[in-house]
Amino acid sequence: MKIDKVLNEIEEMGDAHAGSSADTPIRKDAFEVSDTDKIALIREDVEHIMYTLGLDLSDDSLKGTPQRVAKMFVNEIFSGLDPKRKPKASVFDNKYKYGEMLVEKNITVYSTCEHHLLPIVGKAHVAYISNGTVVGLSKMNRIVDYFAKRPQVQERLTMQIVQELQKVLETDDVACVIDAKHLCVNSRGIRDIESSTVTSEFGGAFKKKEVRREFLDYIKLDTTF
């Protein structure tokens, strides 16, 4: 049967980080349903999952869980799926003519693995070299958070952050490195609690060995206040 073939292919894939492109695979009709309706539908699905697992949904501790999970999915951990929530990244003229690298490091990443819907937790380090414009520092954090708030693979997340900043700043000279723990590795499967995953994306000048090395050296600086 066709469904058996699909299930076998999924099983054979295992934990492989397969992906179709740098774009999150979102259906064209994804936003025809309101957030309120999405929460109601997801609540019913979570209730079904919990019931199937044998949980007693009349218990005081459990009866509110489906609604809480549904609201969390739509309003929080997957809120970055909605393009209306993309942060407006205002740019400004680089009037002080700062021509060196700007690095925003240790940006907290909270995302969700799209293969098991388990957390990805880590740090992102982002840098750019001005091409005449600069962006507010907090906007770099917000861009990271926006693309993290969706089912993700870390490779795609790294690329999306760089591509968005390249558009905003109108320069190719953008880089990002992410070091993160995946609970799909740490808490299940191989259950390796020590391992983390590092991904990088280097654009423009950052493809040069010496520029890339400077960026990586900045990341290693110990920042303690």
mmCIF file of C-alpha atoms in Angstrom:
data_model
loop_
_atom_site.group_PDB
_atom_site.id
_atom_site.type_symbol
_atom_site.label_atom_id
_atom_site.label_comp_id
_atom_site.label_asym_id
_atom_site.label_seq_id
_atom_site.Cartn_x
_atom_site.Cartn_y
_atom_site.Cartn_z
ATOM 1 C CA MET A 1 0.000 0.000 0.000
ATOM 2 C CA LYS A 2 1.090 3.587 -0.639
ATOM 3 C CA ILE A 3 0.831 4.548 3.047
ATOM 4 C CA ASP A 4 3.129 1.646 3.998
ATOM 5 C CA LYS A 5 5.720 2.832 1.487
ATOM 6 C CA VAL A 6 5.596 6.376 2.912
ATOM 7 C CA LEU A 7 5.935 5.090 6.475
ATOM 8 C CA ASN A 8 8.914 2.945 5.498
ATOM 9 C CA GLU A 9 10.605 5.928 3.832
ATOM 10 C CA ILE A 10 10.067 8.031 6.969
ATOM 11 C CA GLU A 11 11.466 5.260 9.167
ATOM 12 C CA GLU A 12 14.527 4.862 6.935
ATOM 13 C CA MET A 13 15.162 8.616 7.052
ATOM 14 C CA GLY A 14 15.508 8.387 10.829
ATOM 15 C CA ASP A 15 16.944 11.572 12.314
ATOM 16 C CA ALA A 16 18.360 12.850 9.017
ATOM 17 C CA HIS A 17 17.998 16.599 8.619
ATOM 18 C CA ALA A 18 16.337 16.421 5.233
ATOM 19 C CA GLY A 19 15.033 19.671 3.812
ATOM 20 C CA SER A 20 13.676 20.871 0.503
ATOM 21 C CA SER A 21 15.025 24.437 0.503
ATOM 22 C CA ALA A 22 15.982 27.424 2.641
ATOM 23 C CA ASP A 23 12.293 28.349 2.779
ATOM 24 C CA THR A 24 10.050 26.921 5.477
ATOM 25 C CA PRO A 25 7.549 24.583 3.754
ATOM 26 C CA ILE A 26 4.287 26.455 4.359
ATOM 27 C CA ARG A 27 1.055 25.778 2.448
ATOM 28 C CA LYS A 28 -0.435 28.611 0.389
ATOM 29 C CA ASP A 29 -3.679 28.450 2.382
ATOM 30 C CA ALA A 30 -1.890 28.499 5.746
ATOM 31 C CA PHE A 31 -3.404 31.799 6.867
ATOM 32 C CA GLU A 32 -6.956 31.440 5.598
ATOM 33 C CA VAL A 33 -7.903 30.092 9.040
ATOM 34 C CA SER A 34 -7.917 32.566 11.936
ATOM 35 C CA ASP A 35 -5.696 32.075 14.972
ATOM 36 C CA THR A 36 -8.814 31.523 17.088
ATOM 37 C CA ASP A 37 -9.992 28.710 14.811
ATOM 38 C CA LYS A 38 -6.524 27.195 14.692
ATOM 39 C CA ILE A 39 -6.408 27.068 18.491
ATOM 40 C CA ALA A 40 -9.806 25.348 18.601
ATOM 41 C CA LEU A 41 -8.772 22.752 16.006
ATOM 42 C CA ILE A 42 -5.409 22.044 17.628
ATOM 43 C CA ARG A 43 -7.074 21.728 21.032
ATOM 44 C CA GLU A 44 -9.262 18.928 19.660
ATOM 45 C CA ASP A 45 -6.241 17.181 18.141
ATOM 46 C CA VAL A 46 -4.271 17.368 21.392
ATOM 47 C CA GLU A 47 -7.263 15.995 23.283
ATOM 48 C CA HIS A 48 -7.343 13.063 20.858
ATOM 49 C CA ILE A 49 -3.617 12.389 21.303
ATOM 50 C CA MET A 50 -3.869 12.470 25.086
ATOM 51 C CA TYR A 51 -6.992 10.277 25.069
ATOM 52 C CA THR A 52 -5.269 7.776 22.772
ATOM 53 C CA LEU A 53 -2.314 7.627 25.168
ATOM 54 C CA GLY A 54 -4.750 6.626 27.899
ATOM 55 C CA LEU A 55 -4.755 9.839 29.927
ATOM 56 C CA ASP A 56 -7.795 10.866 31.971
ATOM 57 C CA LEU A 57 -8.720 14.315 30.683
ATOM 58 C CA SER A 58 -11.188 14.835 33.518
ATOM 59 C CA ASP A 59 -8.267 15.086 35.947
ATOM 60 C CA ASP A 60 -7.792 18.625 37.296
ATOM 61 C CA SER A 61 -4.135 18.677 36.244
ATOM 62 C CA LEU A 62 -4.801 17.533 32.662
ATOM 63 C CA LYS A 63 -8.139 18.988 31.597
ATOM 64 C CA GLY A 64 -6.666 22.376 30.650
ATOM 65 C CA THR A 65 -3.634 20.947 28.840
ATOM 66 C CA PRO A 66 -5.112 20.743 25.309
ATOM 67 C CA GLN A 67 -6.098 24.429 25.384
ATOM 68 C CA ARG A 68 -2.738 25.470 26.830
ATOM 69 C CA VAL A 69 -0.831 23.512 24.200
ATOM 70 C CA ALA A 70 -2.965 24.903 21.363
ATOM 71 C CA LYS A 71 -2.459 28.510 22.484
ATOM 72 C CA MET A 72 1.268 27.886 22.940
ATOM 73 C CA PHE A 73 1.593 26.482 19.406
ATOM 74 C CA VAL A 74 -0.220 29.359 17.707
ATOM 75 C CA ASN A 75 0.774 32.353 19.854
ATOM 76 C CA GLU A 76 4.255 31.407 21.016
ATOM 77 C CA ILE A 77 6.527 28.616 19.810
ATOM 78 C CA PHE A 78 5.223 28.581 16.202
ATOM 79 C CA SER A 79 4.286 32.260 15.937
ATOM 80 C CA GLY A 80 7.116 32.841 13.453
ATOM 81 C CA LEU A 81 5.149 31.008 10.775
ATOM 82 C CA ASP A 82 2.913 34.061 10.361
ATOM 83 C CA PRO A 83 4.537 36.707 8.094
ATOM 84 C CA LYS A 84 2.485 39.406 9.850
ATOM 85 C CA ARG A 85 4.688 38.830 12.893
ATOM 86 C CA LYS A 86 7.949 39.462 11.046
ATOM 87 C CA PRO A 87 9.812 42.262 12.892
ATOM 88 C CA LYS A 88 10.092 45.556 11.074
ATOM 89 C CA ALA A 89 13.819 46.109 10.814
ATOM 90 C CA SER A 90 14.345 49.844 10.281
ATOM 91 C CA VAL A 91 17.726 50.797 8.885
ATOM 92 C CA PHE A 92 19.639 54.034 9.380
ATOM 93 C CA ASP A 93 22.389 55.827 7.501
ATOM 94 C CA ASN A 94 25.839 54.943 8.784
ATOM 95 C CA LYS A 95 26.599 58.599 9.504
ATOM 96 C CA TYR A 96 29.529 57.836 11.781
ATOM 97 C CA LYS A 97 31.163 55.889 8.925
ATOM 98 C CA TYR A 98 31.823 52.805 11.008
ATOM 99 C CA GLY A 99 33.425 50.446 8.501
ATOM 100 C CA GLU A 100 34.423 47.489 10.630
ATOM 101 C CA MET A 101 32.562 44.344 11.528
ATOM 102 C CA LEU A 102 29.620 44.538 13.934
ATOM 103 C CA VAL A 103 28.986 41.363 15.915
ATOM 104 C CA GLU A 104 25.952 40.546 18.045
ATOM 105 C CA LYS A 105 26.860 37.357 19.892
ATOM 106 C CA ASN A 106 25.187 34.998 22.336
ATOM 107 C CA ILE A 107 21.661 35.636 21.027
ATOM 108 C CA THR A 108 19.413 33.089 22.724
ATOM 109 C CA VAL A 109 17.773 30.611 20.345
ATOM 110 C CA TYR A 110 14.606 28.752 21.320
ATOM 111 C CA SER A 111 13.280 26.750 18.393
ATOM 112 C CA THR A 112 11.551 23.433 17.679
ATOM 113 C CA CYS A 113 12.867 20.496 15.665
ATOM 114 C CA GLU A 114 10.447 19.883 12.810
ATOM 115 C CA HIS A 115 11.118 16.128 12.833
ATOM 116 C CA HIS A 116 10.070 15.378 16.416
ATOM 117 C CA LEU A 117 8.600 18.712 17.643
ATOM 118 C CA LEU A 118 11.143 18.817 20.471
ATOM 119 C CA PRO A 119 13.080 21.917 21.570
ATOM 120 C CA ILE A 120 16.266 23.280 20.014
ATOM 121 C CA VAL A 121 18.063 25.522 22.520
ATOM 122 C CA GLY A 122 21.299 27.402 21.912
ATOM 123 C CA LYS A 123 23.074 30.594 20.948
ATOM 124 C CA ALA A 124 23.318 32.483 17.662
ATOM 125 C CA HIS A 125 26.186 34.800 16.731
ATOM 126 C CA VAL A 126 25.449 37.270 13.942
ATOM 127 C CA ALA A 127 27.699 39.801 12.201
ATOM 128 C CA TYR A 128 27.629 42.210 9.304
ATOM 129 C CA ILE A 129 29.806 44.849 7.650
ATOM 130 C CA SER A 130 27.931 48.035 6.815
ATOM 131 C CA ASN A 131 27.378 48.951 3.183
ATOM 132 C CA GLY A 132 26.166 52.418 4.132
ATOM 133 C CA THR A 133 23.321 51.470 6.475
ATOM 134 C CA VAL A 134 23.044 50.017 9.970
ATOM 135 C CA VAL A 135 20.217 48.258 11.811
ATOM 136 C CA GLY A 136 19.175 48.558 15.444
ATOM 137 C CA LEU A 137 20.900 45.948 17.587
ATOM 138 C CA SER A 138 17.684 44.554 19.061
ATOM 139 C CA LYS A 139 16.337 43.945 15.556
ATOM 140 C CA MET A 140 19.057 41.353 15.009
ATOM 141 C CA ASN A 141 17.805 39.485 18.083
ATOM 142 C CA ARG A 142 14.209 39.822 16.892
ATOM 143 C CA ILE A 143 15.049 38.432 13.449
ATOM 144 C CA VAL A 144 16.721 35.415 15.056
ATOM 145 C CA ASP A 145 13.705 34.897 17.318
ATOM 146 C CA TYR A 146 11.195 35.261 14.465
ATOM 147 C CA PHE A 147 12.749 32.556 12.312
ATOM 148 C CA ALA A 148 13.342 30.345 15.357
ATOM 149 C CA LYS A 149 9.641 30.424 16.291
ATOM 150 C CA ARG A 150 8.580 27.744 13.830
ATOM 151 C CA PRO A 151 9.286 24.057 13.203
ATOM 152 C CA GLN A 152 12.893 24.169 12.033
ATOM 153 C CA VAL A 153 16.076 22.465 11.049
ATOM 154 C CA GLN A 154 19.137 24.323 12.272
ATOM 155 C CA GLU A 155 20.729 24.561 8.844
ATOM 156 C CA ARG A 156 17.674 26.348 7.421
ATOM 157 C CA LEU A 157 17.400 28.654 10.429
ATOM 158 C CA THR A 158 21.017 29.768 9.990
ATOM 159 C CA MET A 159 20.468 30.519 6.309
ATOM 160 C CA GLN A 160 17.188 32.354 6.878
ATOM 161 C CA ILE A 161 18.769 34.703 9.425
ATOM 162 C CA VAL A 162 21.580 35.609 7.029
ATOM 163 C CA GLN A 163 19.290 36.020 4.018
ATOM 164 C CA GLU A 164 16.889 38.284 5.922
ATOM 165 C CA LEU A 165 19.675 40.563 7.150
ATOM 166 C CA GLN A 166 21.160 40.686 3.666
ATOM 167 C CA LYS A 167 17.817 41.974 2.384
ATOM 168 C CA VAL A 168 17.408 44.485 5.201
ATOM 169 C CA LEU A 169 20.958 45.852 4.984
ATOM 170 C CA GLU A 170 21.298 45.499 1.197
ATOM 171 C CA THR A 171 24.667 43.818 1.530
ATOM 172 C CA ASP A 172 25.998 40.287 1.133
ATOM 173 C CA ASP A 173 28.428 40.825 4.012
ATOM 174 C CA VAL A 174 26.465 38.973 6.703
ATOM 175 C CA ALA A 175 27.387 35.896 8.747
ATOM 176 C CA CYS A 176 25.748 33.676 11.334
ATOM 177 C CA VAL A 177 26.941 30.794 13.506
ATOM 178 C CA ILE A 178 24.543 28.806 15.709
ATOM 179 C CA ASP A 179 25.544 26.349 18.428
ATOM 180 C CA ALA A 180 22.532 24.506 19.826
ATOM 181 C CA LYS A 181 21.351 21.422 21.646
ATOM 182 C CA HIS A 182 18.594 19.332 20.073
ATOM 183 C CA LEU A 183 16.384 17.501 22.530
ATOM 184 C CA CYS A 184 15.524 14.997 19.791
ATOM 185 C CA VAL A 185 19.154 13.881 20.229
ATOM 186 C CA ASN A 186 19.597 14.656 23.932
ATOM 187 C CA SER A 187 16.365 13.216 25.339
ATOM 188 C CA ARG A 188 15.426 10.417 22.904
ATOM 189 C CA GLY A 189 17.052 8.193 20.313
ATOM 190 C CA ILE A 190 20.773 8.101 21.115
ATOM 191 C CA ARG A 191 20.102 10.209 24.265
ATOM 192 C CA ASP A 192 23.476 11.967 24.106
ATOM 193 C CA ILE A 193 23.065 14.820 26.581
ATOM 194 C CA GLU A 194 26.524 16.317 25.911
ATOM 195 C CA SER A 195 26.444 16.848 22.141
ATOM 196 C CA SER A 196 25.491 20.065 20.376
ATOM 197 C CA THR A 197 25.153 21.058 16.721
ATOM 198 C CA VAL A 198 27.056 23.920 15.067
ATOM 199 C CA THR A 199 25.962 25.459 11.773
ATOM 200 C CA SER A 200 27.269 28.476 9.878
ATOM 201 C CA GLU A 201 26.437 30.664 6.907
ATOM 202 C CA PHE A 202 28.955 33.166 5.524
ATOM 203 C CA GLY A 203 28.071 35.742 2.890
ATOM 204 C CA GLY A 204 30.135 38.230 0.896
ATOM 205 C CA ALA A 205 33.330 39.332 2.642
ATOM 206 C CA PHE A 206 32.872 36.643 5.298
ATOM 207 C CA LYS A 207 33.812 34.022 2.713
ATOM 208 C CA LYS A 208 37.368 35.384 2.933
ATOM 209 C CA LYS A 209 39.439 33.335 5.352
ATOM 210 C CA GLU A 210 40.831 36.294 7.299
ATOM 211 C CA VAL A 211 37.422 37.990 7.737
ATOM 212 C CA ARG A 212 35.796 34.746 8.802
ATOM 213 C CA ARG A 213 38.617 34.149 11.302
ATOM 214 C CA GLU A 214 38.131 37.629 12.802
ATOM 215 C CA PHE A 215 34.411 36.916 13.284
ATOM 216 C CA LEU A 216 35.082 33.540 14.910
ATOM 217 C CA ASP A 217 37.672 35.117 17.221
ATOM 218 C CA TYR A 218 35.104 37.679 18.391
ATOM 219 C CA ILE A 219 32.686 34.857 19.227
ATOM 220 C CA LYS A 220 35.271 33.293 21.529
ATOM 221 C CA LEU A 221 35.660 36.460 23.612
ATOM 222 C CA ASP A 222 34.538 35.941 27.205
ATOM 223 C CA THR A 223 31.838 38.505 27.954
ATOM 224 C CA THR A 224 31.189 38.710 31.692
ATOM 225 C CA PHE A 225 29.671 41.683 33.527
#
